[in-house]
Amino acid sequence: MMKTIDYAKNELKKYYKSVTGCDDVPIRLVVKKEGNEFDDLIDINVVKGEGEIKGSNERAVLIGVYKYFYELGCRFIRPGKDGEIIVKRDAGGCTVVKSYKPEYRYRGICSEGAISEENVKDMVEWLPKIGMNSYFVQFVDGHLFFEKWYAHKESSILKPEEYSVAESRKHYAAVVETIKRCGLIFQAVGHGWTTEPLGYITYGDTCSKEEDILPEHRELFAEVNGKRTFFESPGNTQLCYSNPKARDTITDGIVNYLKNNPQVDVLHFWLADSMNNHCECENCKKLLPSEWYVTMLNELDAKLTEAGINTKIVFLIYCDLLFAPQKVTIKNPNRFIMMYAPIARDFYHPLFTGENLKSANDAPEFAHNHNSHPKTPGQYLYYLKEWQKKVKCDSFVFDYHLMTFLYGNEPSGIRLSRTIYDDMKGLRLSGLNGEVSCQLQRTFIPTSLPNYVMAERLFGSERTFEQIEDENLSASFGKQWIKVKNFLHELENFYLSDCVKGKDERKKDPSQIAGFVKKIKSFANEIEFKDDNLTVNLSLYNLKYFVDLQIKFFETLLLKEEDKD
């Protein structure tokens, strides 16, 4: 496996030649370890094309290489070779003297949706180019998401194909190799620890069924509604956490996994997915689910310490675990990273604001298997504040801006990008040290603006949203970028209007819809959807696809509102 520093040297040579035309690169790359292993401190001291790029770790050096070319005017607007704008300069004009200390420690992306090996590897290689430093592959082999892509699950075009877990493992291994080559913080697993250590298949078409449960395992399963069985699926099934054997099954499984996977930098230990699925036996009801969870975290820490394993462990604040522990606490906070996941929040508006924090004064109390998601931003942040009172450790948010919102809510991506900008700005105010974005990997139609804004703000850019937006759109669309920007803003406003998203969804104004269809078609006639620059040309190609899709959507909506078949 190629070392990250060697990869950084290759990238430096490649882009230096692309910019200057020179084969010889009089720039040294230096690793000077300092600070937290996950922090990226960067010093660039290059004058007239000569000097050094220094980083606190190999990943920081790689990010520094890309920052050098960014400061020269290059732009990395999306994954892939056709996502770059490369400037041309004489070596004598290639001076950059600048230091960086990113605002947030955790700046990452997580796999979600239907993923291919190619998509993920392209995303991983793009992340350090925009200052991100981490990638999280969910589940032990990523099979759930790889299967959706390669088996063409839910596709209206491609026929289903046979696909195996063994194939997913090959793709997973290739993705991990890319993560390590780029030096990114490799985060792994998440859900699955409750039933997989027992030998059950948690996700995918071949997941275990009721008839697969062994009699000797029944006592380990959570008792819900008088039954100890799978709750909807193995991945949604909690165990009877008051039973020491059940807890040992999980923690021993994690220890064994880490012994066999030393390449993992951060392991996610989550309980089962879903909510209102915790054990109802009398012993389990003596403690909150979060208190049984913290009990296991302490037991896991002791076992890992004994085994000489220093891997950081992420624990999840989510669903029934939003309710902070009262009777137990984490004994070794340095082992753990707290991850806050507000999955049911509103993405039209930022969550992490001073106003919302001021309103975080109370929220519903825990009701065993009768809980609901928080109804207001204040309630969501109240639960976070209560956890922060009980546990003093590193933390980040696991958020879902780009999981589904772009499709069917406001697909221009402008409103969502504004929300992301404000959320990333407010993380520090909320006591969080970054974000890992649980998202689709192909979120670049019509633009890459949401992820671009996320990366800029997590790294610590003080520029306004409008400045970042203009940089991204001008690099993406060349001389036609202002027309594109105006169109996207028109689209944002129309999607947010009462005509499309009013209080009563049934009352839409056909005349407004018809008028907007004319606007979109007029825009399409004004834009030349091609350019001599290959990167801009692809941006325009993608935009053409997006515009055609919007026209079809609004024409269909118009027919529906006019009661036409």
Short mmCIF file of N, CA, C and O in Angstrom, two decimals, residues 25-76:
data_model
loop_
_atom_site.label_atom_id
_atom_site.label_comp_id
_atom_site.label_asym_id
_atom_site.label_seq_id
_atom_site.Cartn_x
_atom_site.Cartn_y
_atom_site.Cartn_z
N VAL A 25 10.44 19.56 -9.41
CA VAL A 25 9.63 20.24 -8.39
C VAL A 25 10.52 20.59 -7.21
O VAL A 25 10.83 19.74 -6.37
N PRO A 26 10.96 21.85 -7.10
CA PRO A 26 11.86 22.25 -5.99
C PRO A 26 11.08 22.59 -4.71
O PRO A 26 11.34 23.62 -4.08
N ILE A 27 10.14 21.73 -4.36
CA ILE A 27 9.34 21.93 -3.14
C ILE A 27 9.47 20.68 -2.27
O ILE A 27 9.20 19.56 -2.74
N ARG A 28 9.89 20.84 -1.04
CA ARG A 28 10.03 19.73 -0.11
C ARG A 28 8.72 19.51 0.66
O ARG A 28 8.03 20.48 1.02
N LEU A 29 8.43 18.27 0.93
CA LEU A 29 7.28 17.92 1.77
C LEU A 29 7.81 17.41 3.10
O LEU A 29 8.61 16.47 3.14
N VAL A 30 7.35 18.02 4.19
CA VAL A 30 7.90 17.74 5.52
C VAL A 30 6.78 17.39 6.48
O VAL A 30 5.77 18.10 6.56
N VAL A 31 6.97 16.28 7.22
CA VAL A 31 6.05 15.92 8.29
C VAL A 31 6.69 16.27 9.62
O VAL A 31 7.78 15.78 9.93
N LYS A 32 6.02 17.11 10.39
CA LYS A 32 6.48 17.45 11.73
C LYS A 32 5.31 17.20 12.68
O LYS A 32 4.41 18.03 12.83
N LYS A 33 5.34 16.06 13.33
CA LYS A 33 4.21 15.66 14.16
C LYS A 33 4.06 16.58 15.37
O LYS A 33 5.02 16.84 16.09
N GLU A 34 2.83 17.05 15.56
CA GLU A 34 2.52 17.87 16.72
C GLU A 34 1.01 17.89 16.92
O GLU A 34 0.24 17.70 15.98
N GLY A 35 0.60 18.09 18.16
CA GLY A 35 -0.82 18.19 18.48
C GLY A 35 -1.54 16.86 18.41
O GLY A 35 -0.94 15.78 18.33
N ASN A 36 -2.87 16.93 18.42
CA ASN A 36 -3.72 15.75 18.33
C ASN A 36 -3.52 15.05 16.98
O ASN A 36 -3.36 15.69 15.95
N GLU A 37 -3.55 13.72 17.00
CA GLU A 37 -3.30 12.95 15.77
C GLU A 37 -4.32 13.24 14.68
O GLU A 37 -4.07 13.00 13.49
N PHE A 38 -5.51 13.73 15.06
CA PHE A 38 -6.55 14.01 14.07
C PHE A 38 -6.57 15.47 13.63
O PHE A 38 -7.38 15.85 12.79
N ASP A 39 -5.72 16.30 14.21
CA ASP A 39 -5.65 17.70 13.79
C ASP A 39 -4.70 17.85 12.61
O ASP A 39 -3.71 17.12 12.50
N ASP A 40 -4.99 18.81 11.75
CA ASP A 40 -4.20 19.02 10.54
C ASP A 40 -3.63 20.43 10.53
O ASP A 40 -4.30 21.39 10.13
N LEU A 41 -2.38 20.56 10.99
CA LEU A 41 -1.70 21.84 11.00
C LEU A 41 -0.80 21.93 9.77
O LEU A 41 -0.01 21.01 9.50
N ILE A 42 -0.90 23.02 9.03
CA ILE A 42 -0.22 23.13 7.74
C ILE A 42 0.52 24.46 7.63
O ILE A 42 -0.02 25.51 7.97
N ASP A 43 1.76 24.38 7.15
CA ASP A 43 2.55 25.58 6.85
C ASP A 43 3.06 25.48 5.42
O ASP A 43 3.77 24.52 5.07
N ILE A 44 2.73 26.47 4.61
CA ILE A 44 3.23 26.54 3.23
C ILE A 44 4.18 27.72 3.13
O ILE A 44 3.82 28.85 3.46
N ASN A 45 5.40 27.44 2.72
CA ASN A 45 6.40 28.49 2.55
C ASN A 45 7.11 28.25 1.21
O ASN A 45 8.19 27.67 1.15
N VAL A 46 6.44 28.67 0.16
CA VAL A 46 6.96 28.47 -1.19
C VAL A 46 7.07 29.84 -1.87
O VAL A 46 6.06 30.56 -2.01
N VAL A 47 8.26 30.20 -2.29
CA VAL A 47 8.51 31.49 -2.93
C VAL A 47 9.04 31.24 -4.35
O VAL A 47 10.04 30.52 -4.52
N LYS A 48 8.35 31.77 -5.32
CA LYS A 48 8.73 31.61 -6.73
C LYS A 48 8.90 30.13 -7.09
O LYS A 48 9.85 29.74 -7.78
N GLY A 49 7.98 29.33 -6.58
CA GLY A 49 7.96 27.91 -6.94
C GLY A 49 8.91 27.05 -6.17
O GLY A 49 9.03 25.84 -6.46
N GLU A 50 9.64 27.59 -5.17
CA GLU A 50 10.60 26.82 -4.39
C GLU A 50 10.33 26.99 -2.90
O GLU A 50 9.98 28.07 -2.44
N GLY A 51 10.50 25.89 -2.14
CA GLY A 51 10.31 25.99 -0.69
C GLY A 51 9.82 24.67 -0.11
O GLY A 51 10.24 23.59 -0.56
N GLU A 52 8.93 24.76 0.88
CA GLU A 52 8.45 23.54 1.52
C GLU A 52 6.99 23.67 1.93
O GLU A 52 6.47 24.76 2.15
N ILE A 53 6.36 22.51 2.01
CA ILE A 53 5.01 22.38 2.55
C ILE A 53 5.11 21.44 3.73
O ILE A 53 5.53 20.29 3.58
N LYS A 54 4.76 21.93 4.91
CA LYS A 54 4.92 21.16 6.14
C LYS A 54 3.56 20.89 6.77
O LYS A 54 2.68 21.74 6.78
N GLY A 55 3.41 19.66 7.31
CA GLY A 55 2.16 19.30 7.97
C GLY A 55 2.40 18.51 9.23
O GLY A 55 3.46 17.88 9.41
N SER A 56 1.42 18.52 10.13
CA SER A 56 1.55 17.82 11.41
C SER A 56 1.37 16.32 11.27
O SER A 56 1.57 15.57 12.22
N ASN A 57 0.97 15.85 10.11
CA ASN A 57 0.88 14.43 9.78
C ASN A 57 0.88 14.31 8.26
O ASN A 57 0.84 15.33 7.55
N GLU A 58 0.95 13.11 7.75
CA GLU A 58 1.03 12.93 6.30
C GLU A 58 -0.23 13.43 5.59
O GLU A 58 -0.16 13.96 4.48
N ARG A 59 -1.39 13.23 6.23
CA ARG A 59 -2.64 13.73 5.65
C ARG A 59 -2.60 15.25 5.52
O ARG A 59 -3.03 15.82 4.52
N ALA A 60 -2.10 15.91 6.57
CA ALA A 60 -2.01 17.37 6.55
C ALA A 60 -1.09 17.85 5.43
O ALA A 60 -1.35 18.88 4.79
N VAL A 61 -0.01 17.12 5.17
CA VAL A 61 0.88 17.47 4.06
C VAL A 61 0.13 17.37 2.74
O VAL A 61 0.24 18.26 1.88
N LEU A 62 -0.64 16.28 2.55
CA LEU A 62 -1.41 16.12 1.32
C LEU A 62 -2.42 17.27 1.15
O LEU A 62 -2.53 17.85 0.07
N ILE A 63 -3.14 17.58 2.22
CA ILE A 63 -4.08 18.71 2.16
C ILE A 63 -3.32 19.99 1.83
O ILE A 63 -3.78 20.83 1.05
N GLY A 64 -2.12 20.14 2.41
CA GLY A 64 -1.30 21.32 2.14
C GLY A 64 -0.91 21.43 0.68
O GLY A 64 -0.86 22.54 0.12
N VAL A 65 -0.63 20.31 0.04
CA VAL A 65 -0.31 20.32 -1.40
C VAL A 65 -1.48 20.91 -2.18
O VAL A 65 -1.31 21.79 -3.04
N TYR A 66 -2.68 20.42 -1.88
CA TYR A 66 -3.85 20.93 -2.60
C TYR A 66 -4.13 22.38 -2.26
O TYR A 66 -4.56 23.17 -3.12
N LYS A 67 -3.90 22.80 -1.00
CA LYS A 67 -4.11 24.20 -0.63
C LYS A 67 -3.14 25.11 -1.38
O LYS A 67 -3.48 26.24 -1.75
N TYR A 68 -1.93 24.62 -1.62
CA TYR A 68 -0.95 25.39 -2.38
C TYR A 68 -1.50 25.72 -3.77
O TYR A 68 -1.48 26.88 -4.22
N PHE A 69 -2.02 24.69 -4.44
CA PHE A 69 -2.53 24.92 -5.79
C PHE A 69 -3.85 25.70 -5.77
O PHE A 69 -4.12 26.47 -6.70
N TYR A 70 -4.61 25.54 -4.71
CA TYR A 70 -5.82 26.36 -4.56
C TYR A 70 -5.44 27.84 -4.48
O TYR A 70 -6.06 28.69 -5.14
N GLU A 71 -4.42 28.15 -3.69
CA GLU A 71 -4.00 29.55 -3.53
C GLU A 71 -3.45 30.13 -4.84
O GLU A 71 -3.51 31.34 -5.07
N LEU A 72 -2.98 29.24 -5.71
CA LEU A 72 -2.50 29.70 -7.03
C LEU A 72 -3.65 29.93 -8.00
O LEU A 72 -3.43 30.50 -9.08
N GLY A 73 -4.85 29.48 -7.63
CA GLY A 73 -6.02 29.71 -8.48
C GLY A 73 -6.69 28.46 -9.00
O GLY A 73 -7.72 28.54 -9.69
N CYS A 74 -6.14 27.29 -8.70
CA CYS A 74 -6.79 26.04 -9.10
C CYS A 74 -8.05 25.82 -8.25
O CYS A 74 -8.12 26.27 -7.11
N ARG A 75 -9.02 25.11 -8.81
CA ARG A 75 -10.24 24.81 -8.08
C ARG A 75 -10.59 23.33 -8.27
O ARG A 75 -10.49 22.79 -9.38
N PHE A 76 -11.02 22.73 -7.17
CA PHE A 76 -11.41 21.32 -7.18
C PHE A 76 -12.91 21.28 -6.85
O PHE A 76 -13.31 21.23 -5.69
#
